[in-house]
């Protein structure tokens, strides 16, 4: 009876393994997350908006507009707040920055945002993962109290200690932070349905210090 040699199968497996090793990614990274290698989110709570705005942007071909608005957001207001050691409490400076963020977000009702929580490296990974989530939750709750629709805050995300600003095992305030980012557009909004992304991105923006109502 003839048998089929396992050599081709082994060879194919070795080739696939080599490709994965060289690219530093996995099928899970490429297919399920849609994020570049090494950027897999550690935890997402809520997913208030259904399918991620990033995936919507990729499928619609409007990711460049989301990136442009993200750059405008970062140029207009601070995107990062910091925390005391082992704390998720918002201090006066954090509340001031989040108030500025909320003012921007309210002027762009067609846009989704995400809040990413981070910690320094002191403590276990599990504890820091939970602490990063508490920090993200504190920032989101404040934004909601400032009049931002919770459904436009795509997710609460904890990255724990995995993405430090300063590489150190010691206490480091700059690593203890949340970052707010533009992640896409609201599915079903009239301007989005019409593909009028440029109209959204380049809309006139009033700073918080200017007079007049919203």
PDB file of C-alpha atoms in Angstrom:
ATOM      1  CA  UNK A   1       0.000   0.000   0.000  1.00  0.00           C
ATOM      2  CA  UNK A   2       1.340   3.437  -0.960  1.00  0.00           C
ATOM      3  CA  UNK A   3       1.722   6.113   1.717  1.00  0.00           C
ATOM      4  CA  UNK A   4       1.961   9.867   1.388  1.00  0.00           C
ATOM      5  CA  UNK A   5       5.145  11.318   2.768  1.00  0.00           C
ATOM      6  CA  UNK A   6       4.627  13.840   5.610  1.00  0.00           C
ATOM      7  CA  UNK A   7       7.583  15.862   4.298  1.00  0.00           C
ATOM      8  CA  UNK A   8       5.522  18.377   2.236  1.00  0.00           C
ATOM      9  CA  UNK A   9       3.277  19.030   5.208  1.00  0.00           C
ATOM     10  CA  UNK A  10       6.251  19.564   7.503  1.00  0.00           C
ATOM     11  CA  UNK A  11       7.894  21.818   4.921  1.00  0.00           C
ATOM     12  CA  UNK A  12       4.741  23.947   4.588  1.00  0.00           C
ATOM     13  CA  UNK A  13       4.513  24.218   8.364  1.00  0.00           C
ATOM     14  CA  UNK A  14       8.135  25.320   8.609  1.00  0.00           C
ATOM     15  CA  UNK A  15       7.584  27.974   5.910  1.00  0.00           C
ATOM     16  CA  UNK A  16       4.484  29.319   7.675  1.00  0.00           C
ATOM     17  CA  UNK A  17       6.319  29.390  10.984  1.00  0.00           C
ATOM     18  CA  UNK A  18       9.240  31.250   9.415  1.00  0.00           C
ATOM     19  CA  UNK A  19       6.897  33.846   7.876  1.00  0.00           C
ATOM     20  CA  UNK A  20       5.187  34.406  11.236  1.00  0.00           C
ATOM     21  CA  UNK A  21       8.547  34.724  12.989  1.00  0.00           C
ATOM     22  CA  UNK A  22       9.914  37.192  10.466  1.00  0.00           C
ATOM     23  CA  UNK A  23       6.807  39.373  10.457  1.00  0.00           C
ATOM     24  CA  UNK A  24       6.329  39.202  14.227  1.00  0.00           C
ATOM     25  CA  UNK A  25       2.599  38.586  13.879  1.00  0.00           C
ATOM     26  CA  UNK A  26       0.079  35.780  14.056  1.00  0.00           C
ATOM     27  CA  UNK A  27      -3.098  34.924  12.204  1.00  0.00           C
ATOM     28  CA  UNK A  28      -4.997  36.195  15.253  1.00  0.00           C
ATOM     29  CA  UNK A  29      -3.260  39.582  15.021  1.00  0.00           C
ATOM     30  CA  UNK A  30      -3.923  39.988  11.334  1.00  0.00           C
ATOM     31  CA  UNK A  31      -7.462  38.641  11.100  1.00  0.00           C
ATOM     32  CA  UNK A  32      -9.195  39.173  14.431  1.00  0.00           C
ATOM     33  CA  UNK A  33      -7.736  42.435  15.683  1.00  0.00           C
ATOM     34  CA  UNK A  34      -6.965  44.289  12.458  1.00  0.00           C
ATOM     35  CA  UNK A  35      -4.160  46.048  14.392  1.00  0.00           C
ATOM     36  CA  UNK A  36      -0.451  46.167  13.489  1.00  0.00           C
ATOM     37  CA  UNK A  37       1.703  43.468  15.062  1.00  0.00           C
ATOM     38  CA  UNK A  38       2.486  44.168  18.692  1.00  0.00           C
ATOM     39  CA  UNK A  39      -0.528  46.430  19.225  1.00  0.00           C
ATOM     40  CA  UNK A  40      -3.116  43.879  20.365  1.00  0.00           C
ATOM     41  CA  UNK A  41      -5.374  45.356  23.026  1.00  0.00           C
ATOM     42  CA  UNK A  42      -5.138  43.560  26.363  1.00  0.00           C
ATOM     43  CA  UNK A  43      -8.685  44.243  27.472  1.00  0.00           C
ATOM     44  CA  UNK A  44     -11.768  45.979  26.140  1.00  0.00           C
ATOM     45  CA  UNK A  45     -14.771  46.676  28.321  1.00  0.00           C
ATOM     46  CA  UNK A  46     -18.138  47.771  27.040  1.00  0.00           C
ATOM     47  CA  UNK A  47     -17.590  48.059  23.265  1.00  0.00           C
ATOM     48  CA  UNK A  48     -20.414  50.564  23.382  1.00  0.00           C
ATOM     49  CA  UNK A  49     -20.470  51.208  19.652  1.00  0.00           C
ATOM     50  CA  UNK A  50     -20.698  47.659  18.302  1.00  0.00           C
ATOM     51  CA  UNK A  51     -18.137  46.985  15.527  1.00  0.00           C
ATOM     52  CA  UNK A  52     -14.987  48.954  16.151  1.00  0.00           C
ATOM     53  CA  UNK A  53     -14.808  52.314  14.452  1.00  0.00           C
ATOM     54  CA  UNK A  54     -11.312  51.445  13.234  1.00  0.00           C
ATOM     55  CA  UNK A  55     -12.627  48.455  11.289  1.00  0.00           C
ATOM     56  CA  UNK A  56     -15.500  50.555   9.915  1.00  0.00           C
ATOM     57  CA  UNK A  57     -12.965  53.135   8.740  1.00  0.00           C
ATOM     58  CA  UNK A  58     -10.819  50.477   7.101  1.00  0.00           C
ATOM     59  CA  UNK A  59     -13.740  48.933   5.243  1.00  0.00           C
ATOM     60  CA  UNK A  60     -15.119  52.293   4.108  1.00  0.00           C
ATOM     61  CA  UNK A  61     -11.748  53.525   2.919  1.00  0.00           C
ATOM     62  CA  UNK A  62     -11.956  56.623   5.123  1.00  0.00           C
ATOM     63  CA  UNK A  63      -9.139  55.805   7.536  1.00  0.00           C
ATOM     64  CA  UNK A  64      -7.071  58.743   6.257  1.00  0.00           C
ATOM     65  CA  UNK A  65      -9.833  61.121   7.333  1.00  0.00           C
ATOM     66  CA  UNK A  66      -9.960  59.562  10.793  1.00  0.00           C
ATOM     67  CA  UNK A  67      -6.189  59.962  11.048  1.00  0.00           C
ATOM     68  CA  UNK A  68      -6.425  63.599   9.942  1.00  0.00           C
ATOM     69  CA  UNK A  69      -9.038  64.359  12.587  1.00  0.00           C
ATOM     70  CA  UNK A  70      -6.947  62.505  15.154  1.00  0.00           C
ATOM     71  CA  UNK A  71      -4.029  64.770  14.342  1.00  0.00           C
ATOM     72  CA  UNK A  72      -6.278  67.815  14.632  1.00  0.00           C
ATOM     73  CA  UNK A  73      -7.572  66.601  18.006  1.00  0.00           C
ATOM     74  CA  UNK A  74      -3.994  66.152  19.281  1.00  0.00           C
ATOM     75  CA  UNK A  75      -3.029  69.627  18.042  1.00  0.00           C
ATOM     76  CA  UNK A  76      -6.103  71.299  19.587  1.00  0.00           C
ATOM     77  CA  UNK A  77      -6.208  69.807  23.079  1.00  0.00           C
ATOM     78  CA  UNK A  78      -3.991  67.696  25.361  1.00  0.00           C
ATOM     79  CA  UNK A  79      -4.788  64.022  24.795  1.00  0.00           C
ATOM     80  CA  UNK A  80      -3.103  62.658  27.944  1.00  0.00           C
ATOM     81  CA  UNK A  81      -3.812  62.942  31.662  1.00  0.00           C
ATOM     82  CA  UNK A  82      -1.624  61.594  34.480  1.00  0.00           C
ATOM     83  CA  UNK A  83      -2.300  59.979  37.824  1.00  0.00           C
ATOM     84  CA  UNK A  84      -0.753  59.705  41.274  1.00  0.00           C
ATOM     85  CA  UNK A  85       0.901  56.420  42.219  1.00  0.00           C
ATOM     86  CA  UNK A  86      -1.552  53.529  42.628  1.00  0.00           C
ATOM     87  CA  UNK A  87      -4.500  55.860  42.001  1.00  0.00           C
ATOM     88  CA  UNK A  88      -7.346  56.282  39.530  1.00  0.00           C
ATOM     89  CA  UNK A  89      -8.457  59.598  41.035  1.00  0.00           C
ATOM     90  CA  UNK A  90      -8.620  62.619  38.740  1.00  0.00           C
ATOM     91  CA  UNK A  91      -6.696  65.610  40.068  1.00  0.00           C
ATOM     92  CA  UNK A  92      -7.447  69.231  39.151  1.00  0.00           C
ATOM     93  CA  UNK A  93      -5.128  69.184  36.126  1.00  0.00           C
ATOM     94  CA  UNK A  94      -6.659  65.977  34.801  1.00  0.00           C
ATOM     95  CA  UNK A  95     -10.162  67.393  35.140  1.00  0.00           C
ATOM     96  CA  UNK A  96      -9.085  70.565  33.321  1.00  0.00           C
ATOM     97  CA  UNK A  97      -7.658  68.563  30.416  1.00  0.00           C
ATOM     98  CA  UNK A  98     -10.685  66.271  30.201  1.00  0.00           C
ATOM     99  CA  UNK A  99     -12.943  69.327  30.151  1.00  0.00           C
ATOM    100  CA  UNK A 100     -11.010  70.568  27.103  1.00  0.00           C
ATOM    101  CA  UNK A 101     -11.296  67.140  25.484  1.00  0.00           C
ATOM    102  CA  UNK A 102     -15.050  67.063  26.102  1.00  0.00           C
ATOM    103  CA  UNK A 103     -15.441  70.506  24.518  1.00  0.00           C
ATOM    104  CA  UNK A 104     -13.722  69.246  21.356  1.00  0.00           C
ATOM    105  CA  UNK A 105     -15.626  65.945  21.276  1.00  0.00           C
ATOM    106  CA  UNK A 106     -19.013  67.646  21.606  1.00  0.00           C
ATOM    107  CA  UNK A 107     -18.294  69.725  18.499  1.00  0.00           C
ATOM    108  CA  UNK A 108     -17.743  66.586  16.394  1.00  0.00           C
ATOM    109  CA  UNK A 109     -20.835  64.403  17.032  1.00  0.00           C
ATOM    110  CA  UNK A 110     -20.038  62.215  14.008  1.00  0.00           C
ATOM    111  CA  UNK A 111     -16.790  60.937  15.518  1.00  0.00           C
ATOM    112  CA  UNK A 112     -15.894  58.084  17.866  1.00  0.00           C
ATOM    113  CA  UNK A 113     -13.160  58.178  20.500  1.00  0.00           C
ATOM    114  CA  UNK A 114     -11.423  55.601  22.701  1.00  0.00           C
ATOM    115  CA  UNK A 115      -9.685  56.017  26.065  1.00  0.00           C
ATOM    116  CA  UNK A 116      -6.594  53.900  26.810  1.00  0.00           C
ATOM    117  CA  UNK A 117      -5.449  53.361  30.394  1.00  0.00           C
ATOM    118  CA  UNK A 118      -1.771  52.854  31.298  1.00  0.00           C
ATOM    119  CA  UNK A 119       0.305  52.249  34.451  1.00  0.00           C
ATOM    120  CA  UNK A 120       3.952  52.241  35.445  1.00  0.00           C
ATOM    121  CA  UNK A 121       5.769  48.934  36.002  1.00  0.00           C
ATOM    122  CA  UNK A 122       5.472  48.800  39.803  1.00  0.00           C
ATOM    123  CA  UNK A 123       3.189  45.926  40.831  1.00  0.00           C
ATOM    124  CA  UNK A 124       2.029  42.751  39.109  1.00  0.00           C
ATOM    125  CA  UNK A 125       0.787  42.687  35.527  1.00  0.00           C
ATOM    126  CA  UNK A 126      -2.651  41.597  36.679  1.00  0.00           C
ATOM    127  CA  UNK A 127      -2.965  44.427  39.176  1.00  0.00           C
ATOM    128  CA  UNK A 128      -1.724  46.994  36.661  1.00  0.00           C
ATOM    129  CA  UNK A 129      -4.126  45.679  34.053  1.00  0.00           C
ATOM    130  CA  UNK A 130      -7.039  46.321  36.431  1.00  0.00           C
ATOM    131  CA  UNK A 131      -5.624  49.702  37.482  1.00  0.00           C
ATOM    132  CA  UNK A 132      -5.302  50.812  33.856  1.00  0.00           C
ATOM    133  CA  UNK A 133      -8.959  49.922  33.328  1.00  0.00           C
ATOM    134  CA  UNK A 134     -10.012  51.908  36.414  1.00  0.00           C
ATOM    135  CA  UNK A 135      -8.146  54.920  35.082  1.00  0.00           C
ATOM    136  CA  UNK A 136      -9.790  54.603  31.662  1.00  0.00           C
ATOM    137  CA  UNK A 137     -13.183  54.278  33.342  1.00  0.00           C
ATOM    138  CA  UNK A 138     -12.577  57.392  35.462  1.00  0.00           C
ATOM    139  CA  UNK A 139     -11.715  59.435  32.348  1.00  0.00           C
ATOM    140  CA  UNK A 140     -14.723  58.150  30.399  1.00  0.00           C
ATOM    141  CA  UNK A 141     -17.125  58.843  33.263  1.00  0.00           C
ATOM    142  CA  UNK A 142     -15.848  62.404  33.521  1.00  0.00           C
ATOM    143  CA  UNK A 143     -16.272  62.944  29.772  1.00  0.00           C
ATOM    144  CA  UNK A 144     -19.839  61.625  29.989  1.00  0.00           C
ATOM    145  CA  UNK A 145     -20.594  63.997  32.876  1.00  0.00           C
ATOM    146  CA  UNK A 146     -19.315  66.778  30.606  1.00  0.00           C
ATOM    147  CA  UNK A 147     -22.037  65.974  28.083  1.00  0.00           C
ATOM    148  CA  UNK A 148     -20.310  63.462  25.790  1.00  0.00           C
ATOM    149  CA  UNK A 149     -22.559  60.660  24.525  1.00  0.00           C
ATOM    150  CA  UNK A 150     -21.224  57.436  26.041  1.00  0.00           C
ATOM    151  CA  UNK A 151     -22.035  55.549  22.838  1.00  0.00           C
ATOM    152  CA  UNK A 152     -19.379  57.593  21.015  1.00  0.00           C
ATOM    153  CA  UNK A 153     -16.711  56.417  23.451  1.00  0.00           C
ATOM    154  CA  UNK A 154     -16.001  53.197  21.634  1.00  0.00           C
ATOM    155  CA  UNK A 155     -14.399  51.237  24.460  1.00  0.00           C
ATOM    156  CA  UNK A 156     -12.611  51.268  27.761  1.00  0.00           C
ATOM    157  CA  UNK A 157      -9.180  49.802  27.090  1.00  0.00           C
ATOM    158  CA  UNK A 158      -6.443  48.818  29.536  1.00  0.00           C
ATOM    159  CA  UNK A 159      -2.880  48.451  28.280  1.00  0.00           C
ATOM    160  CA  UNK A 160      -1.505  48.187  31.818  1.00  0.00           C
ATOM    161  CA  UNK A 161       2.282  48.495  31.985  1.00  0.00           C
ATOM    162  CA  UNK A 162       2.918  47.330  28.415  1.00  0.00           C
ATOM    163  CA  UNK A 163       3.455  50.695  26.676  1.00  0.00           C
ATOM    164  CA  UNK A 164       5.562  52.940  28.936  1.00  0.00           C
ATOM    165  CA  UNK A 165       6.630  56.432  27.940  1.00  0.00           C
ATOM    166  CA  UNK A 166       9.767  56.011  30.070  1.00  0.00           C
ATOM    167  CA  UNK A 167      11.368  52.559  30.208  1.00  0.00           C
ATOM    168  CA  UNK A 168      11.867  52.016  33.942  1.00  0.00           C
ATOM    169  CA  UNK A 169      10.847  49.541  36.627  1.00  0.00           C
ATOM    170  CA  UNK A 170      10.545  52.402  39.118  1.00  0.00           C
ATOM    171  CA  UNK A 171       7.610  54.700  39.831  1.00  0.00           C
ATOM    172  CA  UNK A 172       7.132  57.062  36.888  1.00  0.00           C
ATOM    173  CA  UNK A 173       4.278  59.568  36.679  1.00  0.00           C
ATOM    174  CA  UNK A 174       4.544  59.934  32.895  1.00  0.00           C
ATOM    175  CA  UNK A 175       3.689  56.244  32.516  1.00  0.00           C
ATOM    176  CA  UNK A 176       0.624  56.544  34.771  1.00  0.00           C
ATOM    177  CA  UNK A 177      -1.818  57.990  32.261  1.00  0.00           C
ATOM    178  CA  UNK A 178      -4.850  57.729  30.044  1.00  0.00           C
ATOM    179  CA  UNK A 179      -4.775  58.720  26.383  1.00  0.00           C
ATOM    180  CA  UNK A 180      -7.854  59.747  24.398  1.00  0.00           C
ATOM    181  CA  UNK A 181      -7.763  59.088  20.659  1.00  0.00           C
ATOM    182  CA  UNK A 182      -9.980  59.433  17.587  1.00  0.00           C
ATOM    183  CA  UNK A 183     -10.890  55.937  16.383  1.00  0.00           C
ATOM    184  CA  UNK A 184     -13.350  56.516  13.540  1.00  0.00           C
ATOM    185  CA  UNK A 185     -16.781  57.757  12.574  1.00  0.00           C
ATOM    186  CA  UNK A 186     -20.288  57.071  13.877  1.00  0.00           C
ATOM    187  CA  UNK A 187     -21.896  54.458  11.672  1.00  0.00           C
ATOM    188  CA  UNK A 188     -25.220  55.670  10.296  1.00  0.00           C
ATOM    189  CA  UNK A 189     -24.661  59.397  10.805  1.00  0.00           C
ATOM    190  CA  UNK A 190     -25.990  61.341   7.762  1.00  0.00           C
ATOM    191  CA  UNK A 191     -22.660  62.994   6.929  1.00  0.00           C
ATOM    192  CA  UNK A 192     -20.893  59.646   7.219  1.00  0.00           C
ATOM    193  CA  UNK A 193     -23.478  57.900   5.049  1.00  0.00           C
ATOM    194  CA  UNK A 194     -22.932  60.590   2.398  1.00  0.00           C
ATOM    195  CA  UNK A 195     -19.157  60.187   2.637  1.00  0.00           C
ATOM    196  CA  UNK A 196     -18.696  63.831   3.622  1.00  0.00           C
ATOM    197  CA  UNK A 197     -15.692  63.127   5.834  1.00  0.00           C
ATOM    198  CA  UNK A 198     -13.747  66.207   4.774  1.00  0.00           C
ATOM    199  CA  UNK A 199     -16.660  68.387   5.893  1.00  0.00           C
ATOM    200  CA  UNK A 200     -16.392  66.812   9.345  1.00  0.00           C
ATOM    201  CA  UNK A 201     -12.615  66.931   9.643  1.00  0.00           C
ATOM    202  CA  UNK A 202     -12.192  70.537   8.525  1.00  0.00           C
ATOM    203  CA  UNK A 203     -15.210  72.008  10.296  1.00  0.00           C
ATOM    204  CA  UNK A 204     -14.550  75.243  12.173  1.00  0.00           C
ATOM    205  CA  UNK A 205     -13.569  74.655  15.794  1.00  0.00           C
ATOM    206  CA  UNK A 206     -14.170  77.039  18.697  1.00  0.00           C
ATOM    207  CA  UNK A 207     -11.757  76.840  21.599  1.00  0.00           C
ATOM    208  CA  UNK A 208     -13.192  76.567  25.081  1.00  0.00           C
ATOM    209  CA  UNK A 209     -12.158  80.156  25.821  1.00  0.00           C
ATOM    210  CA  UNK A 210     -14.268  81.645  23.044  1.00  0.00           C
ATOM    211  CA  UNK A 211     -17.682  83.099  23.854  1.00  0.00           C
ATOM    212  CA  UNK A 212     -21.066  81.811  22.754  1.00  0.00           C
ATOM    213  CA  UNK A 213     -23.031  78.670  23.385  1.00  0.00           C
ATOM    214  CA  UNK A 214     -22.420  75.223  21.973  1.00  0.00           C
TER     215      UNK A 214
END
